[in-house]
Each structure stands twice: as structure tokens, then as C-alpha cells.
Amino acid sequence: IDSNFTATHSIFDYSISCSYTALNITYSTILGSIYGGGKSGYLFAPFKWWGSNKGPSFDYFRTNYVKYWAVATFESEDGNLSVGTNSKFIASLNKWSDGNNIYDFSENEYLPGRLVSFEAQNGNFMHSSGTINNNFTNYLNNNILDCLVYAVIDNERLMLTIGKGMSAYQYYVSPDG
């Protein structure tokens, strides 16, 4: 191994490529893959956000430890997702998975802040976007129809159903404005 690299609470907007390196990247965000040098690379990268809930994206490491990764969640606090309510929604990036179960980070575990945006088929969110530092709370107002709502964090699009969800609505957009 020619070099060692350690990063904690860091953000990498692109893939990482290295050879003959020992990488230690924890509680960070990587919005791409990590490529190593084949037979001599070592990767230690648990508790990272890979830009989606699918988990790790890496290749060409002799040894790796990436079996735990951060996951995003989108939920309603009270579980009341009825039409016409001003529901409280929480987008979170404070949980981790082993591929089978989801667990909470402890109080002193956290990831760097990530941008979250919100979309609704009907009604409007109090905040169209914000920064998740563990979690971000938002409210859906003026919702009068069954619909879907979304929280988008990097490459992950999380969905919740209001009422029965999207009906077979057809929209007409006038070319005259």
C-alpha cells in the first residue's frame, strides 16, 4: 500500500478512484462509486450515504468493510395521511442499514448536511427545500385531493401516499398560457 487516506464527515460529489491505497471513509457522503487498485487496495467505509438507499457502490478492492450504510426516510409524524389535513412530514438521514434491517444512529453519529426538496401532486409544502442535518421537518398545506408526496435527497426519491394516492386525473395545459 502506497498511501493512506482518512475522511470523516466529508462530502464527495464524484466517484473516487485510487490504487494501492488504504481508504478509511466514515460518516460521509459519496455520490458516486469508489474504485480501488485491485489486489492491493483496502476500503473501510461503513455508515456512509451513497446518494441512495441502495447502498454501497465500490469495486476492485482486495479487502473491504462496507456492510453498513446510511439510509434516508420520509414519514409522517402522526401517521395521519388523510386528505385535507395539514400533516407534519419528516425527511431523515439519521438511520443505517445492514441490507436487512434499519437502525437509528446514536446521538453522537451524524452525516454532513444534505439538500432535500419536496414535491406534492396537490397542496404545497411549507418549505420547497431545506438542508437535512439528521432530519428536516415540513408541513403539507391546502391538500384537497388524494395524491402522492415526495422528498428527494440526492439520487433517492422517497414517496408517501395521501388518502388513496394519485387518481386518474388528466391535466390539460393550454398553449396560450
PDB file of C-alpha atoms in Angstrom:
ATOM      1  CA  ILE A   1       0.000   0.000   0.000  1.00  0.00           C
ATOM      2  CA  ASP A   2       1.468   3.310  -1.108  1.00  0.00           C
ATOM      3  CA  SER A   3      -0.758   5.693   0.825  1.00  0.00           C
ATOM      4  CA  ASN A   4      -3.472   6.030   3.437  1.00  0.00           C
ATOM      5  CA  PHE A   5      -6.495   8.316   3.248  1.00  0.00           C
ATOM      6  CA  THR A   6      -8.943   9.024   6.074  1.00  0.00           C
ATOM      7  CA  ALA A   7     -12.063  11.201   5.866  1.00  0.00           C
ATOM      8  CA  THR A   8     -14.881  11.682   8.363  1.00  0.00           C
ATOM      9  CA  HIS A   9     -17.992  13.865   7.918  1.00  0.00           C
ATOM     10  CA  SER A  10     -16.907  14.736   4.375  1.00  0.00           C
ATOM     11  CA  ILE A  11     -18.741  15.157   1.061  1.00  0.00           C
ATOM     12  CA  PHE A  12     -17.509  13.705  -2.231  1.00  0.00           C
ATOM     13  CA  ASP A  13     -19.687  14.811  -5.160  1.00  0.00           C
ATOM     14  CA  TYR A  14     -17.973  12.456  -7.615  1.00  0.00           C
ATOM     15  CA  SER A  15     -16.573   8.934  -7.741  1.00  0.00           C
ATOM     16  CA  ILE A  16     -13.220   8.190  -6.123  1.00  0.00           C
ATOM     17  CA  SER A  17     -10.536   6.246  -7.941  1.00  0.00           C
ATOM     18  CA  CYS A  18      -7.285   5.182  -6.317  1.00  0.00           C
ATOM     19  CA  SER A  19      -4.686   2.450  -6.441  1.00  0.00           C
ATOM     20  CA  TYR A  20      -2.511   0.833  -3.791  1.00  0.00           C
ATOM     21  CA  THR A  21      -4.375   2.796  -1.121  1.00  0.00           C
ATOM     22  CA  ALA A  22      -5.986   2.165   2.228  1.00  0.00           C
ATOM     23  CA  LEU A  23      -9.187   4.237   2.325  1.00  0.00           C
ATOM     24  CA  ASN A  24     -10.985   4.946   5.591  1.00  0.00           C
ATOM     25  CA  ILE A  25     -14.139   6.991   4.904  1.00  0.00           C
ATOM     26  CA  THR A  26     -16.856   7.096   7.568  1.00  0.00           C
ATOM     27  CA  TYR A  27     -19.971   9.178   8.277  1.00  0.00           C
ATOM     28  CA  SER A  28     -19.542  10.844   4.898  1.00  0.00           C
ATOM     29  CA  THR A  29     -21.354  11.241   1.587  1.00  0.00           C
ATOM     30  CA  ILE A  30     -20.110   9.831  -1.706  1.00  0.00           C
ATOM     31  CA  LEU A  31     -22.346  10.472  -4.709  1.00  0.00           C
ATOM     32  CA  GLY A  32     -20.529   8.025  -6.931  1.00  0.00           C
ATOM     33  CA  SER A  33     -18.544   4.827  -6.686  1.00  0.00           C
ATOM     34  CA  ILE A  34     -15.172   4.048  -5.152  1.00  0.00           C
ATOM     35  CA  TYR A  35     -12.670   2.199  -7.346  1.00  0.00           C
ATOM     36  CA  GLY A  36      -9.550   0.646  -5.919  1.00  0.00           C
ATOM     37  CA  GLY A  37      -6.299  -0.742  -7.251  1.00  0.00           C
ATOM     38  CA  GLY A  38      -7.284  -4.370  -7.390  1.00  0.00           C
ATOM     39  CA  LYS A  39      -5.240  -6.823  -5.380  1.00  0.00           C
ATOM     40  CA  SER A  40      -3.666  -4.265  -3.083  1.00  0.00           C
ATOM     41  CA  GLY A  41      -6.480  -1.850  -2.169  1.00  0.00           C
ATOM     42  CA  TYR A  42      -8.233  -1.703   1.215  1.00  0.00           C
ATOM     43  CA  LEU A  43     -11.585   0.039   1.788  1.00  0.00           C
ATOM     44  CA  PHE A  44     -13.135   0.757   5.186  1.00  0.00           C
ATOM     45  CA  ALA A  45     -16.336   2.741   4.554  1.00  0.00           C
ATOM     46  CA  PRO A  46     -19.226   1.974   6.917  1.00  0.00           C
ATOM     47  CA  PHE A  47     -22.020   4.406   7.844  1.00  0.00           C
ATOM     48  CA  LYS A  48     -21.842   6.421   4.638  1.00  0.00           C
ATOM     49  CA  TRP A  49     -24.559   7.919   2.494  1.00  0.00           C
ATOM     50  CA  TRP A  50     -24.089   6.690  -1.088  1.00  0.00           C
ATOM     51  CA  GLY A  51     -26.693   9.071  -2.552  1.00  0.00           C
ATOM     52  CA  SER A  52     -29.432   6.429  -2.455  1.00  0.00           C
ATOM     53  CA  ASN A  53     -30.827   3.757  -0.160  1.00  0.00           C
ATOM     54  CA  LYS A  54     -29.423   1.005  -2.408  1.00  0.00           C
ATOM     55  CA  GLY A  55     -26.169   1.093  -0.503  1.00  0.00           C
ATOM     56  CA  PRO A  56     -22.509   0.715  -1.394  1.00  0.00           C
ATOM     57  CA  SER A  57     -21.046   1.139  -4.848  1.00  0.00           C
ATOM     58  CA  PHE A  58     -17.408   0.033  -4.992  1.00  0.00           C
ATOM     59  CA  ASP A  59     -15.117  -2.253  -6.943  1.00  0.00           C
ATOM     60  CA  TYR A  60     -11.527  -3.512  -7.199  1.00  0.00           C
ATOM     61  CA  PHE A  61     -10.513  -3.750  -3.550  1.00  0.00           C
ATOM     62  CA  ARG A  62      -8.667  -6.726  -2.119  1.00  0.00           C
ATOM     63  CA  THR A  63     -10.297  -6.167   1.276  1.00  0.00           C
ATOM     64  CA  ASN A  64     -13.399  -4.137   2.094  1.00  0.00           C
ATOM     65  CA  TYR A  65     -15.664  -3.377   5.019  1.00  0.00           C
ATOM     66  CA  VAL A  66     -18.777  -1.558   3.800  1.00  0.00           C
ATOM     67  CA  LYS A  67     -21.589  -3.679   5.186  1.00  0.00           C
ATOM     68  CA  TYR A  68     -23.410  -0.800   6.930  1.00  0.00           C
ATOM     69  CA  TRP A  69     -24.670   2.297   5.109  1.00  0.00           C
ATOM     70  CA  ALA A  70     -26.858   5.322   5.800  1.00  0.00           C
ATOM     71  CA  VAL A  71     -30.443   5.362   4.533  1.00  0.00           C
ATOM     72  CA  ALA A  72     -32.941   8.167   4.020  1.00  0.00           C
ATOM     73  CA  THR A  73     -36.505   8.009   5.328  1.00  0.00           C
ATOM     74  CA  PHE A  74     -39.650  10.081   4.741  1.00  0.00           C
ATOM     75  CA  GLU A  75     -42.535   9.714   7.158  1.00  0.00           C
ATOM     76  CA  SER A  76     -45.500  11.437   8.720  1.00  0.00           C
ATOM     77  CA  GLU A  77     -45.151  12.053  12.433  1.00  0.00           C
ATOM     78  CA  ASP A  78     -48.687  11.120  13.405  1.00  0.00           C
ATOM     79  CA  GLY A  79     -49.378   8.613  10.634  1.00  0.00           C
ATOM     80  CA  ASN A  80     -52.486  10.610   9.666  1.00  0.00           C
ATOM     81  CA  LEU A  81     -52.242  10.908   5.916  1.00  0.00           C
ATOM     82  CA  SER A  82     -55.838  11.904   5.228  1.00  0.00           C
ATOM     83  CA  VAL A  83     -56.895  14.370   2.599  1.00  0.00           C
ATOM     84  CA  GLY A  84     -57.442  17.878   3.956  1.00  0.00           C
ATOM     85  CA  THR A  85     -55.098  17.681   6.940  1.00  0.00           C
ATOM     86  CA  ASN A  86     -52.042  19.850   7.426  1.00  0.00           C
ATOM     87  CA  SER A  87     -49.745  16.924   8.063  1.00  0.00           C
ATOM     88  CA  LYS A  88     -46.266  17.098   9.548  1.00  0.00           C
ATOM     89  CA  PHE A  89     -43.626  15.259   7.481  1.00  0.00           C
ATOM     90  CA  ILE A  90     -40.080  14.393   8.461  1.00  0.00           C
ATOM     91  CA  ALA A  91     -37.293  13.610   5.985  1.00  0.00           C
ATOM     92  CA  SER A  92     -34.374  11.966   7.793  1.00  0.00           C
ATOM     93  CA  LEU A  93     -30.826  10.912   7.120  1.00  0.00           C
ATOM     94  CA  ASN A  94     -30.085   9.531  10.575  1.00  0.00           C
ATOM     95  CA  LYS A  95     -30.530   5.806  10.142  1.00  0.00           C
ATOM     96  CA  TRP A  96     -28.368   2.978   8.835  1.00  0.00           C
ATOM     97  CA  SER A  97     -28.942  -0.428   7.289  1.00  0.00           C
ATOM     98  CA  ASP A  98     -27.182  -3.763   7.028  1.00  0.00           C
ATOM     99  CA  GLY A  99     -29.284  -4.687   3.989  1.00  0.00           C
ATOM    100  CA  ASN A 100     -31.909  -6.454   6.105  1.00  0.00           C
ATOM    101  CA  ASN A 101     -32.892  -4.039   8.886  1.00  0.00           C
ATOM    102  CA  ILE A 102     -32.825  -0.317   9.614  1.00  0.00           C
ATOM    103  CA  TYR A 103     -31.364   1.114  12.825  1.00  0.00           C
ATOM    104  CA  ASP A 104     -31.053   4.619  14.307  1.00  0.00           C
ATOM    105  CA  PHE A 105     -27.725   6.383  14.515  1.00  0.00           C
ATOM    106  CA  SER A 106     -26.705   7.076  18.098  1.00  0.00           C
ATOM    107  CA  GLU A 107     -26.776  10.667  19.384  1.00  0.00           C
ATOM    108  CA  ASN A 108     -23.137  11.370  18.503  1.00  0.00           C
ATOM    109  CA  GLU A 109     -23.316   9.818  14.997  1.00  0.00           C
ATOM    110  CA  TYR A 110     -24.220  12.093  12.094  1.00  0.00           C
ATOM    111  CA  LEU A 111     -23.641  12.760   8.418  1.00  0.00           C
ATOM    112  CA  PRO A 112     -22.861  16.054   6.709  1.00  0.00           C
ATOM    113  CA  GLY A 113     -25.954  18.098   5.801  1.00  0.00           C
ATOM    114  CA  ARG A 114     -27.707  17.228   2.529  1.00  0.00           C
ATOM    115  CA  LEU A 115     -30.207  19.184   0.449  1.00  0.00           C
ATOM    116  CA  VAL A 116     -33.766  17.820   0.405  1.00  0.00           C
ATOM    117  CA  SER A 117     -36.539  19.039  -1.902  1.00  0.00           C
ATOM    118  CA  PHE A 118     -40.259  18.347  -1.565  1.00  0.00           C
ATOM    119  CA  GLU A 119     -42.927  17.790  -4.215  1.00  0.00           C
ATOM    120  CA  ALA A 120     -46.684  17.318  -3.928  1.00  0.00           C
ATOM    121  CA  GLN A 121     -49.277  16.479  -6.562  1.00  0.00           C
ATOM    122  CA  ASN A 122     -51.781  18.573  -4.631  1.00  0.00           C
ATOM    123  CA  GLY A 123     -51.347  21.220  -1.967  1.00  0.00           C
ATOM    124  CA  ASN A 124     -47.993  22.747  -1.178  1.00  0.00           C
ATOM    125  CA  PHE A 125     -45.237  22.173   1.304  1.00  0.00           C
ATOM    126  CA  MET A 126     -44.393  24.981   3.700  1.00  0.00           C
ATOM    127  CA  HIS A 127     -40.750  24.675   2.532  1.00  0.00           C
ATOM    128  CA  SER A 128     -39.944  23.585  -1.020  1.00  0.00           C
ATOM    129  CA  SER A 129     -36.448  22.566   0.094  1.00  0.00           C
ATOM    130  CA  GLY A 130     -34.063  22.631   3.024  1.00  0.00           C
ATOM    131  CA  THR A 131     -30.942  21.060   4.496  1.00  0.00           C
ATOM    132  CA  ILE A 132     -31.154  17.790   6.403  1.00  0.00           C
ATOM    133  CA  ASN A 133     -28.983  17.822   9.493  1.00  0.00           C
ATOM    134  CA  ASN A 134     -30.170  14.446  10.829  1.00  0.00           C
ATOM    135  CA  ASN A 135     -33.749  15.369   9.864  1.00  0.00           C
ATOM    136  CA  PHE A 136     -35.880  18.120   8.352  1.00  0.00           C
ATOM    137  CA  THR A 137     -39.490  18.828   9.337  1.00  0.00           C
ATOM    138  CA  ASN A 138     -42.016  20.154   6.825  1.00  0.00           C
ATOM    139  CA  TYR A 139     -45.794  20.596   6.547  1.00  0.00           C
ATOM    140  CA  LEU A 140     -48.181  19.916   3.658  1.00  0.00           C
ATOM    141  CA  ASN A 141     -50.869  22.608   3.436  1.00  0.00           C
ATOM    142  CA  ASN A 142     -54.030  23.043   1.341  1.00  0.00           C
ATOM    143  CA  ASN A 143     -54.192  19.424   0.249  1.00  0.00           C
ATOM    144  CA  ILE A 144     -57.707  18.712  -1.061  1.00  0.00           C
ATOM    145  CA  LEU A 145     -57.179  15.567  -3.187  1.00  0.00           C
ATOM    146  CA  ASP A 146     -55.792  12.058  -2.876  1.00  0.00           C
ATOM    147  CA  CYS A 147     -52.206  12.389  -4.047  1.00  0.00           C
ATOM    148  CA  LEU A 148     -48.570  11.420  -3.676  1.00  0.00           C
ATOM    149  CA  VAL A 149     -45.888  13.489  -1.952  1.00  0.00           C
ATOM    150  CA  TYR A 150     -42.132  13.162  -2.347  1.00  0.00           C
ATOM    151  CA  ALA A 151     -38.900  14.017  -0.599  1.00  0.00           C
ATOM    152  CA  VAL A 152     -35.844  13.964  -2.882  1.00  0.00           C
ATOM    153  CA  ILE A 153     -32.367  13.594  -1.368  1.00  0.00           C
ATOM    154  CA  ASP A 154     -29.556  13.306  -3.900  1.00  0.00           C
ATOM    155  CA  ASN A 155     -30.487  10.268  -6.067  1.00  0.00           C
ATOM    156  CA  GLU A 156     -33.161   8.944  -3.691  1.00  0.00           C
ATOM    157  CA  ARG A 157     -36.825   9.801  -4.313  1.00  0.00           C
ATOM    158  CA  LEU A 158     -38.981   8.865  -1.305  1.00  0.00           C
ATOM    159  CA  MET A 159     -42.783   8.725  -1.634  1.00  0.00           C
ATOM    160  CA  LEU A 160     -45.769   8.802   0.724  1.00  0.00           C
ATOM    161  CA  THR A 161     -49.434   8.346  -0.179  1.00  0.00           C
ATOM    162  CA  ILE A 162     -52.112  10.810   0.923  1.00  0.00           C
ATOM    163  CA  GLY A 163     -55.573   9.211   1.040  1.00  0.00           C
ATOM    164  CA  LYS A 164     -55.760   6.672  -1.774  1.00  0.00           C
ATOM    165  CA  GLY A 165     -52.877   8.166  -3.710  1.00  0.00           C
ATOM    166  CA  MET A 166     -52.927   9.578  -7.193  1.00  0.00           C
ATOM    167  CA  SER A 167     -56.218   9.213  -9.016  1.00  0.00           C
ATOM    168  CA  ALA A 168     -56.518   9.016 -12.789  1.00  0.00           C
ATOM    169  CA  TYR A 169     -56.508  12.770 -13.223  1.00  0.00           C
ATOM    170  CA  GLN A 170     -55.885  14.231 -16.629  1.00  0.00           C
ATOM    171  CA  TYR A 171     -54.367  17.661 -16.958  1.00  0.00           C
ATOM    172  CA  TYR A 172     -54.774  19.995 -19.915  1.00  0.00           C
ATOM    173  CA  VAL A 173     -52.133  22.622 -20.471  1.00  0.00           C
ATOM    174  CA  SER A 174     -53.205  25.416 -22.750  1.00  0.00           C
ATOM    175  CA  PRO A 175     -50.629  26.504 -25.340  1.00  0.00           C
ATOM    176  CA  ASP A 176     -51.938  30.068 -24.823  1.00  0.00           C
ATOM    177  CA  GLY A 177     -50.862  30.203 -21.148  1.00  0.00           C
TER     178      GLY A 177
END
